[in-house]
């Protein structure tokens, strides 16, 4: 579904992605784990089109999208739920969800909203409250639900567990894992390597702008180098 080859990106004169090769097949959950500053967010932004690419290629469903503008990529089914959530805190939960469906004017928007409420009952309860009043975990759920309102085929999730209490972290990972049943393909970027690898099919390890390891998630969890460097085992 997503094929990335030799991808390079820079901020000004400083290159931060030095030739990334990565692919995601339809229906997979793939995770990119790595320390703070490794370039994970930059990678996702290149895929969603909000960060310029300075070399290499991104293909989505066999079409090169490397220079396609971000809003057109959303139309093709690529949606990013950004780091730090970036929900609209002054708008209600429902208004946030409707914004996620801004591309659509059809009856399915209401049905999608009901589906989102099924998945996150707490959002139904709080649908008329401003999003700023939600807890951190609830805001993260809202961010994911809003992304789903865009009917993504491929969802890019940036650190959904960041800043959450451990019990909520597990809840968010459960939600991500359940996206499989909705036929949503997921590329998940996480510093919480263990949590992310546990729910992923495959994983990539990123260090200072390069992929240093990749493979089935279970193999990565079992790998002594990963266990020492990222899992603290
Ligand atoms: P984090 O988990 O902190 O987001 P990350 O793995 O996602 O880390 P990036 O945010 O992609 O890493 O950052 C990769 C490198 O690019 C880092 O060295 C960072 O300092 C640098 N960088 C990120 N954003 C900018 C920017 N807007 N301008 C200049 N340098 C940046």
mmCIF file of C-alpha atoms and ligand atoms in Angstrom:
data_model
loop_
_atom_site.group_PDB
_atom_site.id
_atom_site.type_symbol
_atom_site.label_atom_id
_atom_site.label_comp_id
_atom_site.label_asym_id
_atom_site.label_seq_id
_atom_site.Cartn_x
_atom_site.Cartn_y
_atom_site.Cartn_z
ATOM 1 C CA UNK A 1 0.000 0.000 0.000
ATOM 2 C CA UNK A 2 2.773 2.407 1.003
ATOM 3 C CA UNK A 3 6.258 2.108 -0.445
ATOM 4 C CA UNK A 4 8.999 4.462 0.591
ATOM 5 C CA UNK A 5 12.393 4.308 -1.020
ATOM 6 C CA UNK A 6 15.579 6.251 -0.370
ATOM 7 C CA UNK A 7 13.583 9.017 1.313
ATOM 8 C CA UNK A 8 15.529 12.098 2.326
ATOM 9 C CA UNK A 9 14.360 15.235 4.079
ATOM 10 C CA UNK A 10 16.019 18.303 5.541
ATOM 11 C CA UNK A 11 15.333 21.310 7.717
ATOM 12 C CA UNK A 12 17.209 24.128 6.015
ATOM 13 C CA UNK A 13 20.659 22.769 5.273
ATOM 14 C CA UNK A 14 20.493 19.999 7.823
ATOM 15 C CA UNK A 15 19.413 16.629 6.497
ATOM 16 C CA UNK A 16 17.483 14.610 9.104
ATOM 17 C CA UNK A 17 16.279 11.646 7.014
ATOM 18 C CA UNK A 18 19.177 9.992 5.215
ATOM 19 C CA UNK A 19 17.561 7.538 2.812
ATOM 20 C CA UNK A 20 14.665 5.671 4.434
ATOM 21 C CA UNK A 21 13.313 2.460 2.907
ATOM 22 C CA UNK A 22 10.038 1.302 4.405
ATOM 23 C CA UNK A 23 6.865 -0.363 3.232
ATOM 24 C CA UNK A 24 3.436 -1.043 4.653
ATOM 25 C CA UNK A 25 1.110 -3.670 3.213
ATOM 26 C CA UNK A 26 -2.656 -3.321 3.194
ATOM 27 C CA UNK A 27 -4.161 -4.299 6.555
ATOM 28 C CA UNK A 28 -0.911 -4.249 8.501
ATOM 29 C CA UNK A 29 0.005 -2.393 11.648
ATOM 30 C CA UNK A 30 3.588 -1.302 11.187
ATOM 31 C CA UNK A 31 5.492 0.604 13.825
ATOM 32 C CA UNK A 32 8.582 2.783 13.673
ATOM 33 C CA UNK A 33 10.286 2.933 17.033
ATOM 34 C CA UNK A 34 13.232 5.068 18.000
ATOM 35 C CA UNK A 35 14.512 7.605 20.467
ATOM 36 C CA UNK A 36 13.514 11.222 20.715
ATOM 37 C CA UNK A 37 14.858 13.113 17.690
ATOM 38 C CA UNK A 38 15.469 10.046 15.503
ATOM 39 C CA UNK A 39 13.299 11.549 12.747
ATOM 40 C CA UNK A 40 10.049 9.640 13.230
ATOM 41 C CA UNK A 41 7.790 12.684 13.136
ATOM 42 C CA UNK A 42 9.608 14.031 10.090
ATOM 43 C CA UNK A 43 9.036 10.711 8.334
ATOM 44 C CA UNK A 44 5.290 10.816 8.999
ATOM 45 C CA UNK A 45 5.099 14.433 7.866
ATOM 46 C CA UNK A 46 6.818 13.525 4.603
ATOM 47 C CA UNK A 47 4.191 10.837 4.050
ATOM 48 C CA UNK A 48 1.267 13.146 4.851
ATOM 49 C CA UNK A 49 2.813 15.876 2.713
ATOM 50 C CA UNK A 50 3.391 18.508 5.381
ATOM 51 C CA UNK A 51 7.185 18.269 5.179
ATOM 52 C CA UNK A 52 9.123 18.610 1.885
ATOM 53 C CA UNK A 53 11.095 15.665 0.589
ATOM 54 C CA UNK A 54 14.594 16.315 -0.732
ATOM 55 C CA UNK A 55 15.221 12.904 -2.297
ATOM 56 C CA UNK A 56 13.700 9.499 -2.889
ATOM 57 C CA UNK A 57 10.136 8.472 -3.532
ATOM 58 C CA UNK A 58 6.847 7.776 -1.757
ATOM 59 C CA UNK A 59 4.323 5.556 -3.507
ATOM 60 C CA UNK A 60 0.778 4.997 -2.312
ATOM 61 C CA UNK A 61 -1.206 2.248 -4.016
ATOM 62 C CA UNK A 62 1.390 2.192 -6.792
ATOM 63 C CA UNK A 63 1.126 5.945 -7.521
ATOM 64 C CA UNK A 64 4.054 8.256 -6.792
ATOM 65 C CA UNK A 65 2.740 10.878 -4.361
ATOM 66 C CA UNK A 66 6.069 12.437 -3.388
ATOM 67 C CA UNK A 67 5.046 15.895 -4.650
ATOM 68 C CA UNK A 68 1.261 15.618 -4.281
ATOM 69 C CA UNK A 69 -0.038 18.376 -1.935
ATOM 70 C CA UNK A 70 -1.101 17.322 1.563
ATOM 71 C CA UNK A 71 -4.836 17.969 1.138
ATOM 72 C CA UNK A 72 -4.912 15.758 -1.949
ATOM 73 C CA UNK A 73 -3.214 12.950 -0.044
ATOM 74 C CA UNK A 74 -6.051 13.089 2.500
ATOM 75 C CA UNK A 75 -8.450 12.646 -0.402
ATOM 76 C CA UNK A 76 -6.533 9.529 -1.404
ATOM 77 C CA UNK A 77 -6.955 8.040 2.061
ATOM 78 C CA UNK A 78 -3.817 9.038 3.954
ATOM 79 C CA UNK A 79 -4.607 10.725 7.269
ATOM 80 C CA UNK A 80 -2.218 11.785 9.998
ATOM 81 C CA UNK A 81 -3.116 12.099 13.647
ATOM 82 C CA UNK A 82 -0.372 14.448 14.756
ATOM 83 C CA UNK A 83 1.851 14.314 17.801
ATOM 84 C CA UNK A 84 0.519 16.321 20.715
ATOM 85 C CA UNK A 85 -3.003 15.633 19.450
ATOM 86 C CA UNK A 86 -3.726 19.143 18.116
ATOM 87 C CA UNK A 87 -7.427 18.940 18.654
ATOM 88 C CA UNK A 88 -9.420 22.181 18.698
ATOM 89 C CA UNK A 89 -9.771 22.789 22.422
ATOM 90 C CA UNK A 90 -12.392 25.554 22.083
ATOM 91 C CA UNK A 91 -14.684 23.424 19.949
ATOM 92 C CA UNK A 92 -16.929 20.669 21.229
ATOM 93 C CA UNK A 93 -16.125 17.001 20.826
ATOM 94 C CA UNK A 94 -18.758 16.720 18.099
ATOM 95 C CA UNK A 95 -17.456 19.772 16.249
ATOM 96 C CA UNK A 96 -13.956 18.301 16.295
ATOM 97 C CA UNK A 97 -15.283 15.076 14.828
ATOM 98 C CA UNK A 98 -17.183 16.908 12.093
ATOM 99 C CA UNK A 99 -14.005 18.751 11.140
ATOM 100 C CA UNK A 100 -12.353 15.376 10.599
ATOM 101 C CA UNK A 101 -14.983 14.718 7.935
ATOM 102 C CA UNK A 102 -14.574 18.087 6.209
ATOM 103 C CA UNK A 103 -14.089 16.392 2.832
ATOM 104 C CA UNK A 104 -17.482 14.749 2.940
ATOM 105 C CA UNK A 105 -20.967 16.164 2.643
ATOM 106 C CA UNK A 106 -22.882 12.899 2.567
ATOM 107 C CA UNK A 107 -25.141 11.043 5.003
ATOM 108 C CA UNK A 108 -22.329 8.745 5.985
ATOM 109 C CA UNK A 109 -20.808 11.454 8.204
ATOM 110 C CA UNK A 110 -23.510 10.919 10.834
ATOM 111 C CA UNK A 111 -23.069 7.173 10.638
ATOM 112 C CA UNK A 112 -19.289 7.525 10.975
ATOM 113 C CA UNK A 113 -19.858 9.662 14.045
ATOM 114 C CA UNK A 114 -22.074 6.973 15.575
ATOM 115 C CA UNK A 115 -19.344 4.414 14.816
ATOM 116 C CA UNK A 116 -16.807 6.668 16.530
ATOM 117 C CA UNK A 117 -19.100 6.874 19.574
ATOM 118 C CA UNK A 118 -19.426 3.096 19.592
ATOM 119 C CA UNK A 119 -15.676 2.804 19.632
ATOM 120 C CA UNK A 120 -15.212 5.542 22.238
ATOM 121 C CA UNK A 121 -18.362 5.709 24.417
ATOM 122 C CA UNK A 122 -16.795 8.437 26.550
ATOM 123 C CA UNK A 123 -16.838 10.733 23.520
ATOM 124 C CA UNK A 124 -20.588 10.243 23.141
ATOM 125 C CA UNK A 125 -21.025 11.154 26.783
ATOM 126 C CA UNK A 126 -18.992 14.327 26.290
ATOM 127 C CA UNK A 127 -20.041 15.185 22.753
ATOM 128 C CA UNK A 128 -21.360 18.654 23.657
ATOM 129 C CA UNK A 129 -18.485 19.627 25.925
ATOM 130 C CA UNK A 130 -15.460 21.572 24.740
ATOM 131 C CA UNK A 131 -12.541 19.334 23.902
ATOM 132 C CA UNK A 132 -10.186 21.329 26.125
ATOM 133 C CA UNK A 133 -12.001 19.936 29.163
ATOM 134 C CA UNK A 134 -11.216 16.316 28.290
ATOM 135 C CA UNK A 135 -8.463 14.392 30.034
ATOM 136 C CA UNK A 136 -5.260 13.611 28.151
ATOM 137 C CA UNK A 137 -6.381 10.102 27.281
ATOM 138 C CA UNK A 138 -9.786 11.288 26.133
ATOM 139 C CA UNK A 139 -8.158 13.950 23.952
ATOM 140 C CA UNK A 140 -6.023 11.256 22.368
ATOM 141 C CA UNK A 141 -9.127 9.171 21.703
ATOM 142 C CA UNK A 142 -10.746 12.228 20.145
ATOM 143 C CA UNK A 143 -7.690 12.759 17.928
ATOM 144 C CA UNK A 144 -7.878 9.169 16.692
ATOM 145 C CA UNK A 145 -11.646 9.338 16.247
ATOM 146 C CA UNK A 146 -11.311 12.594 14.323
ATOM 147 C CA UNK A 147 -8.710 11.020 12.049
ATOM 148 C CA UNK A 148 -11.071 8.085 11.437
ATOM 149 C CA UNK A 149 -13.822 10.518 10.387
ATOM 150 C CA UNK A 150 -11.636 11.239 7.352
ATOM 151 C CA UNK A 151 -12.211 7.600 6.269
ATOM 152 C CA UNK A 152 -8.533 6.806 6.000
ATOM 153 C CA UNK A 153 -7.196 3.745 4.264
ATOM 154 C CA UNK A 154 -3.868 4.424 5.837
ATOM 155 C CA UNK A 155 -3.674 6.102 9.230
ATOM 156 C CA UNK A 156 -0.436 7.712 10.378
ATOM 157 C CA UNK A 157 -0.296 7.887 14.168
ATOM 158 C CA UNK A 158 2.369 9.987 15.848
ATOM 159 C CA UNK A 159 3.101 8.988 19.452
ATOM 160 C CA UNK A 160 -0.481 8.324 20.539
ATOM 161 C CA UNK A 161 0.696 7.130 23.962
ATOM 162 C CA UNK A 162 2.751 10.213 24.731
ATOM 163 C CA UNK A 163 2.133 11.795 28.109
ATOM 164 C CA UNK A 164 -0.556 9.324 29.158
ATOM 165 C CA UNK A 165 -0.843 7.415 32.411
ATOM 166 C CA UNK A 166 0.087 3.717 31.999
ATOM 167 C CA UNK A 167 -3.507 2.459 32.166
ATOM 168 C CA UNK A 168 -4.517 4.847 29.377
ATOM 169 C CA UNK A 169 -1.484 3.890 27.322
ATOM 170 C CA UNK A 170 -2.739 0.311 27.205
ATOM 171 C CA UNK A 171 -6.223 1.512 26.317
ATOM 172 C CA UNK A 172 -4.883 3.539 23.393
ATOM 173 C CA UNK A 173 -2.804 0.619 22.123
ATOM 174 C CA UNK A 174 -5.908 -1.598 22.335
ATOM 175 C CA UNK A 175 -7.793 0.954 20.247
ATOM 176 C CA UNK A 176 -5.040 1.018 17.632
ATOM 177 C CA UNK A 177 -5.011 -2.761 17.482
ATOM 178 C CA UNK A 178 -8.780 -2.762 16.955
ATOM 179 C CA UNK A 179 -8.419 -0.554 13.889
ATOM 180 C CA UNK A 180 -7.468 -3.732 12.054
ATOM 181 C CA UNK A 181 -11.056 -4.880 12.242
ATOM 182 C CA UNK A 182 -12.076 -1.646 10.464
ATOM 183 C CA UNK A 183 -9.695 -2.453 7.626
ATOM 184 C CA UNK A 184 -7.543 0.566 8.402
ATOM 185 C CA UNK A 185 -3.851 0.152 7.701
ATOM 186 C CA UNK A 186 -1.722 1.789 10.396
ATOM 187 C CA UNK A 187 1.753 3.269 10.474
ATOM 188 C CA UNK A 188 2.464 3.963 14.129
ATOM 189 C CA UNK A 189 5.417 5.981 15.360
ATOM 190 C CA UNK A 190 6.309 5.497 19.023
ATOM 191 C CA UNK A 191 8.946 6.021 21.644
ATOM 192 C CA UNK A 192 7.136 3.381 23.690
ATOM 193 C CA UNK A 193 8.796 0.588 21.727
ATOM 194 C CA UNK A 194 7.444 -2.302 23.768
ATOM 195 C CA UNK A 195 3.799 -1.205 23.650
ATOM 196 C CA UNK A 196 3.983 -0.454 19.942
ATOM 197 C CA UNK A 197 5.776 -3.671 18.955
ATOM 198 C CA UNK A 198 3.320 -5.756 20.971
ATOM 199 C CA UNK A 199 0.398 -4.668 18.766
ATOM 200 C CA UNK A 200 2.302 -4.385 15.471
ATOM 201 C CA UNK A 201 2.795 -6.943 12.719
ATOM 202 C CA UNK A 202 6.170 -5.546 11.739
ATOM 203 C CA UNK A 203 8.504 -2.929 13.030
ATOM 204 C CA UNK A 204 11.353 -0.656 11.991
ATOM 205 C CA UNK A 205 13.965 0.792 14.301
ATOM 206 C CA UNK A 206 15.079 4.297 13.455
ATOM 207 C CA UNK A 207 18.261 5.925 14.694
ATOM 208 C CA UNK A 208 19.359 9.436 13.696
ATOM 209 C CA UNK A 209 17.538 9.454 10.398
ATOM 210 C CA UNK A 210 18.309 5.894 9.320
ATOM 211 C CA UNK A 211 16.535 2.546 9.605
ATOM 212 C CA UNK A 212 18.900 0.291 11.523
ATOM 213 C CA UNK A 213 16.737 -2.816 11.919
ATOM 214 C CA UNK A 214 13.427 -4.141 10.700
ATOM 215 C CA UNK A 215 11.426 -7.336 10.829
ATOM 216 C CA UNK A 216 8.387 -9.053 12.318
ATOM 217 C CA UNK A 217 7.462 -7.295 15.562
ATOM 218 C CA UNK A 218 7.819 -10.506 17.579
ATOM 219 C CA UNK A 219 11.393 -10.954 16.314
ATOM 220 C CA UNK A 220 12.281 -7.387 17.257
ATOM 221 C CA UNK A 221 10.872 -7.813 20.752
ATOM 222 C CA UNK A 222 13.001 -10.946 21.137
ATOM 223 C CA UNK A 223 16.177 -9.358 19.756
ATOM 224 C CA UNK A 224 18.761 -8.763 22.513
ATOM 225 C CA UNK A 225 19.919 -5.450 20.974
ATOM 226 C CA UNK A 226 16.375 -4.086 20.963
ATOM 227 C CA UNK A 227 15.716 -5.423 24.431
ATOM 228 C CA UNK A 228 18.728 -3.633 25.787
ATOM 229 C CA UNK A 229 18.453 -0.353 23.864
ATOM 230 C CA UNK A 230 14.695 0.196 23.764
ATOM 231 C CA UNK A 231 12.926 -2.134 26.131
ATOM 232 C CA UNK A 232 15.171 -1.692 29.135
ATOM 233 C CA UNK A 233 15.382 -5.453 29.608
HETATM 234 P P1 LIG B 1 10.242 13.231 18.717
HETATM 235 O O1 LIG B 1 9.766 11.990 19.319
HETATM 236 O O2 LIG B 1 10.919 14.164 19.654
HETATM 237 O O3 LIG B 1 9.221 13.936 17.849
HETATM 238 P P2 LIG B 1 11.321 12.251 16.296
HETATM 239 O O4 LIG B 1 11.979 10.933 16.198
HETATM 240 O O5 LIG B 1 9.929 12.340 15.844
HETATM 241 O O6 LIG B 1 11.428 12.782 17.750
HETATM 242 P P3 LIG B 1 11.805 14.494 14.605
HETATM 243 O O7 LIG B 1 10.856 15.358 15.359
HETATM 244 O O8 LIG B 1 11.423 14.020 13.275
HETATM 245 O O9 LIG B 1 12.233 13.256 15.498
HETATM 246 O O10 LIG B 1 13.201 15.265 14.516
HETATM 247 C C1 LIG B 1 14.324 14.776 13.787
HETATM 248 C C2 LIG B 1 15.441 15.805 13.843
HETATM 249 O O11 LIG B 1 15.035 16.988 13.158
HETATM 250 C C3 LIG B 1 15.800 16.239 15.258
HETATM 251 O O12 LIG B 1 17.202 16.403 15.303
HETATM 252 C C4 LIG B 1 15.097 17.570 15.414
HETATM 253 O O13 LIG B 1 15.829 18.399 16.280
HETATM 254 C C5 LIG B 1 15.115 18.121 14.002
HETATM 255 N N1 LIG B 1 13.935 18.971 13.734
HETATM 256 C C6 LIG B 1 12.647 18.612 13.905
HETATM 257 N N2 LIG B 1 11.830 19.628 13.529
HETATM 258 C C7 LIG B 1 12.624 20.646 13.129
HETATM 259 C C8 LIG B 1 12.374 21.964 12.621
HETATM 260 N N3 LIG B 1 11.130 22.426 12.459
HETATM 261 N N4 LIG B 1 13.466 22.725 12.326
HETATM 262 C C9 LIG B 1 14.709 22.259 12.472
HETATM 263 N N5 LIG B 1 15.014 21.025 12.932
HETATM 264 C C10 LIG B 1 13.997 20.220 13.265
#
